[in-house]
PDB file of C-alpha atoms in Angstrom:
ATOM      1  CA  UNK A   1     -12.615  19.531   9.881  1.00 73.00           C
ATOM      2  CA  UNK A   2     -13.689  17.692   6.665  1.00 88.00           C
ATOM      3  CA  UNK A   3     -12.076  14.103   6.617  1.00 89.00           C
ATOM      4  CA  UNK A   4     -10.203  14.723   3.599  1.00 93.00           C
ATOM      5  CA  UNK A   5      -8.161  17.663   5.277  1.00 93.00           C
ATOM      6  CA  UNK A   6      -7.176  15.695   8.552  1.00 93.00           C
ATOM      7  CA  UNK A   7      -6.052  13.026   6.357  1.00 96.00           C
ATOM      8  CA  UNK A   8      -3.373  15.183   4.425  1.00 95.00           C
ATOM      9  CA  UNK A   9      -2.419  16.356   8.154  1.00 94.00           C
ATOM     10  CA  UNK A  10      -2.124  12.751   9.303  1.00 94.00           C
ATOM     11  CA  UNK A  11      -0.395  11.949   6.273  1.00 95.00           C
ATOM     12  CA  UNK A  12       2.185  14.870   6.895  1.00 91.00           C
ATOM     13  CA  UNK A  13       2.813  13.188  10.532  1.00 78.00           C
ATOM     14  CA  UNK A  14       0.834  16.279  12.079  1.00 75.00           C
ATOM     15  CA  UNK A  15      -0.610  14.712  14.795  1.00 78.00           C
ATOM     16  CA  UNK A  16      -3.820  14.088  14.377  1.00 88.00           C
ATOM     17  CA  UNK A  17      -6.235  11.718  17.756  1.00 92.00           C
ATOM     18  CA  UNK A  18      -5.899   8.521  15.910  1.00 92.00           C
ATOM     19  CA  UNK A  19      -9.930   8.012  16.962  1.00 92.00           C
ATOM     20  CA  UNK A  20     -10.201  11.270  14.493  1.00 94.00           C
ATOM     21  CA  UNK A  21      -8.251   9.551  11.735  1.00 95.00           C
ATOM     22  CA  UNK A  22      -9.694   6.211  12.030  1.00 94.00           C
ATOM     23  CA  UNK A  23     -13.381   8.104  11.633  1.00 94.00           C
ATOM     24  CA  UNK A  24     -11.760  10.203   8.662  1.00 96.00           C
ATOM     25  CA  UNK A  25     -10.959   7.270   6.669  1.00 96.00           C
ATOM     26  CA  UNK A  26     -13.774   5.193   7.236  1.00 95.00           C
ATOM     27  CA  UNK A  27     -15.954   8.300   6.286  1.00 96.00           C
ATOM     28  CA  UNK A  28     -13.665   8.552   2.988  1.00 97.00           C
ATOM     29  CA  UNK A  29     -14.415   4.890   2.225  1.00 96.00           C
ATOM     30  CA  UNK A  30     -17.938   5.126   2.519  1.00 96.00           C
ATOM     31  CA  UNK A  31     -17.517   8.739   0.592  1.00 96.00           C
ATOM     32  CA  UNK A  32     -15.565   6.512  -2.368  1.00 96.00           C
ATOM     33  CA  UNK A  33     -18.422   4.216  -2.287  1.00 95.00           C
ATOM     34  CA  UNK A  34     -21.132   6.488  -3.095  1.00 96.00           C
ATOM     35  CA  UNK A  35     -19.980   8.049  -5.218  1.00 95.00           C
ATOM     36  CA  UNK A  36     -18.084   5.552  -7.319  1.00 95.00           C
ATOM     37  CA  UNK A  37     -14.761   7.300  -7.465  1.00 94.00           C
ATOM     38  CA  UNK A  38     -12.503   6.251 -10.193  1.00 96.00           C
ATOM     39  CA  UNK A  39      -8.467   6.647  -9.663  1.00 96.00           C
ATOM     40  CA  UNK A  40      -5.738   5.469 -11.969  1.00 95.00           C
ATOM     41  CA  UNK A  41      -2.857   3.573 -11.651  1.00 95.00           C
ATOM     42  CA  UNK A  42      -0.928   6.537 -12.446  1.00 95.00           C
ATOM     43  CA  UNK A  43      -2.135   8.700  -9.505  1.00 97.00           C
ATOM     44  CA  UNK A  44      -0.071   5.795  -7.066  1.00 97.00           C
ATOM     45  CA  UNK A  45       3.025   5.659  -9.216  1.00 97.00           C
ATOM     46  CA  UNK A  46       5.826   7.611  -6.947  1.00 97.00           C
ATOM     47  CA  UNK A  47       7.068   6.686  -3.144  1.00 98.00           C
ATOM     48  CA  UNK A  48       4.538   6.490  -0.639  1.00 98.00           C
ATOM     49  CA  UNK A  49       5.654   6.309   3.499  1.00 97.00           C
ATOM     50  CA  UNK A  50       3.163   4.608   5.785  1.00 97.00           C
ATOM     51  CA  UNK A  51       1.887   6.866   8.108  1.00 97.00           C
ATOM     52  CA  UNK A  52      -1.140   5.448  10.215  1.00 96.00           C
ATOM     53  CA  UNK A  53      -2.453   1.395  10.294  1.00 96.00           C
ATOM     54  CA  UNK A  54      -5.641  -0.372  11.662  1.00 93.00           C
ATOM     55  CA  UNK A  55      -6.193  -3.822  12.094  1.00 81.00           C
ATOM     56  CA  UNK A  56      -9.453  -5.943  11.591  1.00 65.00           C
ATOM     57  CA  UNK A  57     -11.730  -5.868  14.689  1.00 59.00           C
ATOM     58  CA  UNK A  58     -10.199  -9.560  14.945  1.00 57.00           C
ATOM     59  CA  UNK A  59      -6.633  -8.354  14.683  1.00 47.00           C
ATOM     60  CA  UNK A  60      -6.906  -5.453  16.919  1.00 44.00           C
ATOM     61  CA  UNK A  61      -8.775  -7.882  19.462  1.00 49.00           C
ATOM     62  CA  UNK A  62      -5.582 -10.139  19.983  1.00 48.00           C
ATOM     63  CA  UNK A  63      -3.032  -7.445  20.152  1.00 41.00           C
ATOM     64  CA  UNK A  64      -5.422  -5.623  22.485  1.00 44.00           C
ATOM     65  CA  UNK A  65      -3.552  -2.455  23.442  1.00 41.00           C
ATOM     66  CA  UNK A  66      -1.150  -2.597  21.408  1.00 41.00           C
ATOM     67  CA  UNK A  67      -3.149  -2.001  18.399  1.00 42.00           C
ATOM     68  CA  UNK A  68      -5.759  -0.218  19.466  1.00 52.00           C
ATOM     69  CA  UNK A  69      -8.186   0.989  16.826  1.00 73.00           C
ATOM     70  CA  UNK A  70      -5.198   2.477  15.040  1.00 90.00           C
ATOM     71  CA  UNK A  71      -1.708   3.888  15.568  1.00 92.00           C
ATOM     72  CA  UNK A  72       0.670   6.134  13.693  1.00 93.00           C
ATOM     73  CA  UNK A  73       4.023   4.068  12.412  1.00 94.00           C
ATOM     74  CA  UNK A  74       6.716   5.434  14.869  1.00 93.00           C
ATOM     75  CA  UNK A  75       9.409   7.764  13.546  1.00 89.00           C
ATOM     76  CA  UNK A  76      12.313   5.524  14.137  1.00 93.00           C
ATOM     77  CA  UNK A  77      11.096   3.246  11.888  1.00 95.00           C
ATOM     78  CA  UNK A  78      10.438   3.476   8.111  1.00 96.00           C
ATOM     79  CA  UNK A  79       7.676   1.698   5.713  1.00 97.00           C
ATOM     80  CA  UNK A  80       7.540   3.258   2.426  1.00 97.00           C
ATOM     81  CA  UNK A  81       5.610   1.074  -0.895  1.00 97.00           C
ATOM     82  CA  UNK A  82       7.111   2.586  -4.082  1.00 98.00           C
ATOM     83  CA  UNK A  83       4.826   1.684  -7.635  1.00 98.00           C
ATOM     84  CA  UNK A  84       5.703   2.165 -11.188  1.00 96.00           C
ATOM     85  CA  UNK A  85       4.403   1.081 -14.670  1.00 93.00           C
ATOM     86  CA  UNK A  86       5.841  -1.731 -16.230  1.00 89.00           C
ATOM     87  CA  UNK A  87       4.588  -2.985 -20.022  1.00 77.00           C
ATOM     88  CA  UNK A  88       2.949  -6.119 -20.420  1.00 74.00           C
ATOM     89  CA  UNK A  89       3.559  -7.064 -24.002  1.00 64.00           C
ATOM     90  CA  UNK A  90       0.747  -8.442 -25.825  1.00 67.00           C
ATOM     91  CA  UNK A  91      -1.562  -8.939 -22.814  1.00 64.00           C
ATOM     92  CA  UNK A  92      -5.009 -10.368 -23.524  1.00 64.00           C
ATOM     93  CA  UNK A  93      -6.985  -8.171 -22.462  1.00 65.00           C
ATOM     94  CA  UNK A  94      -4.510  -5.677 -21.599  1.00 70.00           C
ATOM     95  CA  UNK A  95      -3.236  -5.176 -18.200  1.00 79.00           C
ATOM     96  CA  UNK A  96      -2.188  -2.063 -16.165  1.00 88.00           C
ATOM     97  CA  UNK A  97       0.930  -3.666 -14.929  1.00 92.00           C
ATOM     98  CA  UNK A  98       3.378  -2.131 -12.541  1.00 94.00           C
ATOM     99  CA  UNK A  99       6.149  -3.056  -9.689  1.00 96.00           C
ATOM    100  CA  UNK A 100       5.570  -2.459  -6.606  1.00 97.00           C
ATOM    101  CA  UNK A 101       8.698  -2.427  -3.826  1.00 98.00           C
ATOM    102  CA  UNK A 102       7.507  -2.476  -0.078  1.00 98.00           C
ATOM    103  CA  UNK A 103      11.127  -1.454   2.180  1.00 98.00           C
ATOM    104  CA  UNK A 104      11.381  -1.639   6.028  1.00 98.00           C
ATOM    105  CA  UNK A 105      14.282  -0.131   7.430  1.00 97.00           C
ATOM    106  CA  UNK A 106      15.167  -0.042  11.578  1.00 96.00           C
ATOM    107  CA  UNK A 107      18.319   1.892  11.660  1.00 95.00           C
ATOM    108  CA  UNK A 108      21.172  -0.016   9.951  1.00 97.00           C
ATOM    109  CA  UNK A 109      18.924  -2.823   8.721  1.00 97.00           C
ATOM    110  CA  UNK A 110      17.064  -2.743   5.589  1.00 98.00           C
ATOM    111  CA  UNK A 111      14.423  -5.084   3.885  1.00 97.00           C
ATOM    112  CA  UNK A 112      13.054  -4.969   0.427  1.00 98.00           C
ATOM    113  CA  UNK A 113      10.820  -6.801  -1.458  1.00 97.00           C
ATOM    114  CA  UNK A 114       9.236  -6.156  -4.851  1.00 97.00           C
ATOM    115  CA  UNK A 115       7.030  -7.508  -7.574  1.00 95.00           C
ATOM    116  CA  UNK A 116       4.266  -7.587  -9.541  1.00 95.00           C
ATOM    117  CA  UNK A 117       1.078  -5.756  -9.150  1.00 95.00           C
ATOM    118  CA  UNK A 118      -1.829  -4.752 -12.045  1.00 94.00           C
ATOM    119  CA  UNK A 119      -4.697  -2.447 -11.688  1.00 94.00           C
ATOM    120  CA  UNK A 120      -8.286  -3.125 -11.575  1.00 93.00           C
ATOM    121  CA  UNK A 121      -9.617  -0.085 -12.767  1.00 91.00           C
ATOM    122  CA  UNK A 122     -13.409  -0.488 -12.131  1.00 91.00           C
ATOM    123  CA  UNK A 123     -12.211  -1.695  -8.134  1.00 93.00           C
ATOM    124  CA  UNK A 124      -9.755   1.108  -7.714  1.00 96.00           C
ATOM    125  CA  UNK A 125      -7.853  -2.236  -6.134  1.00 96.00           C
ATOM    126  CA  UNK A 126      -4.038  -2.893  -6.710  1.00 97.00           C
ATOM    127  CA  UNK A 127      -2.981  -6.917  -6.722  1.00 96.00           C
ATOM    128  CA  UNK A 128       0.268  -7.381  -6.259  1.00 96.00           C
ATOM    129  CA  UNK A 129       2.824 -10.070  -5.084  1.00 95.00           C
ATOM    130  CA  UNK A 130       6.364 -10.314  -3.823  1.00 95.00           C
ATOM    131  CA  UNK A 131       8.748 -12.449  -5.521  1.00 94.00           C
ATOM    132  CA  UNK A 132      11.800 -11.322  -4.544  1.00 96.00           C
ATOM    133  CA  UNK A 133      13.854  -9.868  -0.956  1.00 97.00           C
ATOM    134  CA  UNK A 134      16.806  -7.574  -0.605  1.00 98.00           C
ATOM    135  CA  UNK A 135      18.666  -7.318   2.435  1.00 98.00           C
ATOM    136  CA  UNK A 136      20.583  -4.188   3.355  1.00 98.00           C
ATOM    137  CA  UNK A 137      22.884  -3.639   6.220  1.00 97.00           C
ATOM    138  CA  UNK A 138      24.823  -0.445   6.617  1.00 96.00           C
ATOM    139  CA  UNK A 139      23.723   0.072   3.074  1.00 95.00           C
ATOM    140  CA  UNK A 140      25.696  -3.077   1.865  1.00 97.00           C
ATOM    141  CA  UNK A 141      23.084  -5.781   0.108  1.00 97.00           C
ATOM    142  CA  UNK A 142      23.837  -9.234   1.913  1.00 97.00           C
ATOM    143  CA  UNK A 143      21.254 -10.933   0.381  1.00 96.00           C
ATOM    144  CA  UNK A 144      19.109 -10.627  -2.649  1.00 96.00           C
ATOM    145  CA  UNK A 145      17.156 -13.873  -4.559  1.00 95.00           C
ATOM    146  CA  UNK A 146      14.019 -14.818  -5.087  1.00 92.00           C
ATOM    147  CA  UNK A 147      11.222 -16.093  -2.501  1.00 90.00           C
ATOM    148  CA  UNK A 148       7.601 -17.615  -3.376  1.00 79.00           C
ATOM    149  CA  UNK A 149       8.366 -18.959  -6.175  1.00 78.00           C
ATOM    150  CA  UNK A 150      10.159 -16.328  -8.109  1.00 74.00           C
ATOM    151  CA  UNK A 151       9.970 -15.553 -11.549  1.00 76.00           C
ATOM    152  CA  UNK A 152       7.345 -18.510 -12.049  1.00 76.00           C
ATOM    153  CA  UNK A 153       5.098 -16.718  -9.561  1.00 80.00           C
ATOM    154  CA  UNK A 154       5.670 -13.787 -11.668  1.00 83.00           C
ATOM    155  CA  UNK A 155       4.357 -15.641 -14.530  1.00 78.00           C
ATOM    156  CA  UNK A 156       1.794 -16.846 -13.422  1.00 86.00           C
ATOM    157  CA  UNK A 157       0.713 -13.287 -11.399  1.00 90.00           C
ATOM    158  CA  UNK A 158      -1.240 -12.125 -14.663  1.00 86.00           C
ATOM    159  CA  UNK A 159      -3.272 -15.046 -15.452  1.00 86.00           C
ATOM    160  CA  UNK A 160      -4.411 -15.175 -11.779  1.00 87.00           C
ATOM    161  CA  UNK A 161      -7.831 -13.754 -10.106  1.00 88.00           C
ATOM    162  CA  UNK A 162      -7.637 -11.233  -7.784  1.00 89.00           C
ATOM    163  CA  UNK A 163      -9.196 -13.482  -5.234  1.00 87.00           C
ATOM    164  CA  UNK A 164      -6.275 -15.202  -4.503  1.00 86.00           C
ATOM    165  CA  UNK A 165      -3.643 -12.484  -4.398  1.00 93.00           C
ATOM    166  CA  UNK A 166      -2.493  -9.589  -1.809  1.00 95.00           C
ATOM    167  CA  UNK A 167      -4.417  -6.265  -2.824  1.00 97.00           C
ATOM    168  CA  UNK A 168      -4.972  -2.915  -1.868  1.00 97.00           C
ATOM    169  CA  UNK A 169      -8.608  -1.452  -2.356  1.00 97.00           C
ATOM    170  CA  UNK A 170      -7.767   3.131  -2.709  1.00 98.00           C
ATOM    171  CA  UNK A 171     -10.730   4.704  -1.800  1.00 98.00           C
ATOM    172  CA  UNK A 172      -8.881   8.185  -0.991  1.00 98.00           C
ATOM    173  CA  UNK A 173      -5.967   9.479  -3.287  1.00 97.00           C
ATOM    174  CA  UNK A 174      -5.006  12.931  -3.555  1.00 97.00           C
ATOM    175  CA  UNK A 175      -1.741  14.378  -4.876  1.00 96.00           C
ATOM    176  CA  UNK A 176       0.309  14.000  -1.324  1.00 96.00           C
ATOM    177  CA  UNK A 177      -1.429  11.272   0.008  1.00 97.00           C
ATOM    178  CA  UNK A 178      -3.165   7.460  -0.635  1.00 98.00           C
ATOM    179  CA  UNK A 179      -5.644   5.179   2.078  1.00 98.00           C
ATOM    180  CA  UNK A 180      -6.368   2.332   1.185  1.00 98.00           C
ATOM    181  CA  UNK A 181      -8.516  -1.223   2.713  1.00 96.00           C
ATOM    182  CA  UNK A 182      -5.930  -4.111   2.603  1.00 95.00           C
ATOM    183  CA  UNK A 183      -7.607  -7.600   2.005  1.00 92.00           C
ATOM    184  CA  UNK A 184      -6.959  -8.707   5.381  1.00 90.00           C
ATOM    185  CA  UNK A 185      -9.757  -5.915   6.134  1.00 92.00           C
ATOM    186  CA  UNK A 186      -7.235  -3.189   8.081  1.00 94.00           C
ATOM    187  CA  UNK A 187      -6.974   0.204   6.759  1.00 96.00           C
ATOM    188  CA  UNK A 188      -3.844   2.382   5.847  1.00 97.00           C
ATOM    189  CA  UNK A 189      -2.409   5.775   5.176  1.00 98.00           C
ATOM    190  CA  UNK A 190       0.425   7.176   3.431  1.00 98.00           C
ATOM    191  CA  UNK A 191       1.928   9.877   2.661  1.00 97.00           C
ATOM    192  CA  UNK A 192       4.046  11.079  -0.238  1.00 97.00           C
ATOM    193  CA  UNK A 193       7.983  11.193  -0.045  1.00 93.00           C
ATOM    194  CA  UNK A 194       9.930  14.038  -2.108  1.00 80.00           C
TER     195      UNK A 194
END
């Protein structure tokens, strides 16, 4: 099965061996690589669930088991990273500029933060920052504010390098489902949500 084909599976919580998916994506990356795939920012804009994680060789060799060399997100928990397009007025040079909201919900419980993010277009890699937390339980918010530094950080988010900010680095995007290389080095799948 070509790698691009288990991946929409995977992404679609068919079970796929994890050993098969971990192979499929690193066989997309180097794919990406090649061939010098260029996405847009548009292509990520819409709700994406997390579906499958690795962790560095380093990360995977503390949590041992645990980890493994990749595992699908169980059910009963939810991870979803939602992007949109935001304007950046005036922007020297201009900036693809977005939100981006990461939520984690465990039955009643909710967490959401959101930010910042821009695109770097020649990278295919999505910076982004948090800035601010929402806390949901039952639905209800019980907390909401800013963390990091807030709006400041938000200010300052544009006029920073993307060497010392959270990204994403897509190397696979298709219309139902996104991988990406985090900068910790771990790779990730999602899949779209309706």
């Amino acid at each position: 099965m070509n790698p691009s084909s288990l991946l929409e599976q995977a992404a679609r919580s068919v079970t796929v061996p994890s050993s098969s998916v971990v192979e499929a994506l690193l066989q997309a990356e180097k794919t990406a690589r090649q061939t010098k795939v260029r996405y847009s920012f548009e292509q990520l804009v819409g709700n994406w669930r997390l579906r499958f994680v690795t962790g560095t060789k380093k990360t995977r060799s503390r949590a041992g088991v645990v980890l493994g060399a990749g595992r699908y997100i169980p059910r009963l928990i939810t991870i979803q990273l939602s992007y949109s397009i935001t304007a950046i007025p005036d922007a020297e040079p201009p900036i693809q500029a977005g939100r981006v909201e990461n939520s984690v919900e465990l039955g009643a419980l909710k967490f959401i933060l959101t930010g910042p993010t821009k695109w770097l277009p020649k990278r295919n890699i999505l910076a982004f920052d948090f800035t601010r937390m929402t806390v949901q339980l039952w639905g209800k918010t019980v907390y909401r504010g800013n963390i990091r530094g807030g709006e400041g950080t938000e200010a300052e988010f544009y006029r920073q390098g993307v060497g010392k900010q959270a990204f994403f680095a897509y190397f696979w995007v298709s219309e139902d489902a996104i991988a990406a290389r985090g900068r910790g080095g771990g790779l990730a799948l999602w899949g779209r949500q309706v």
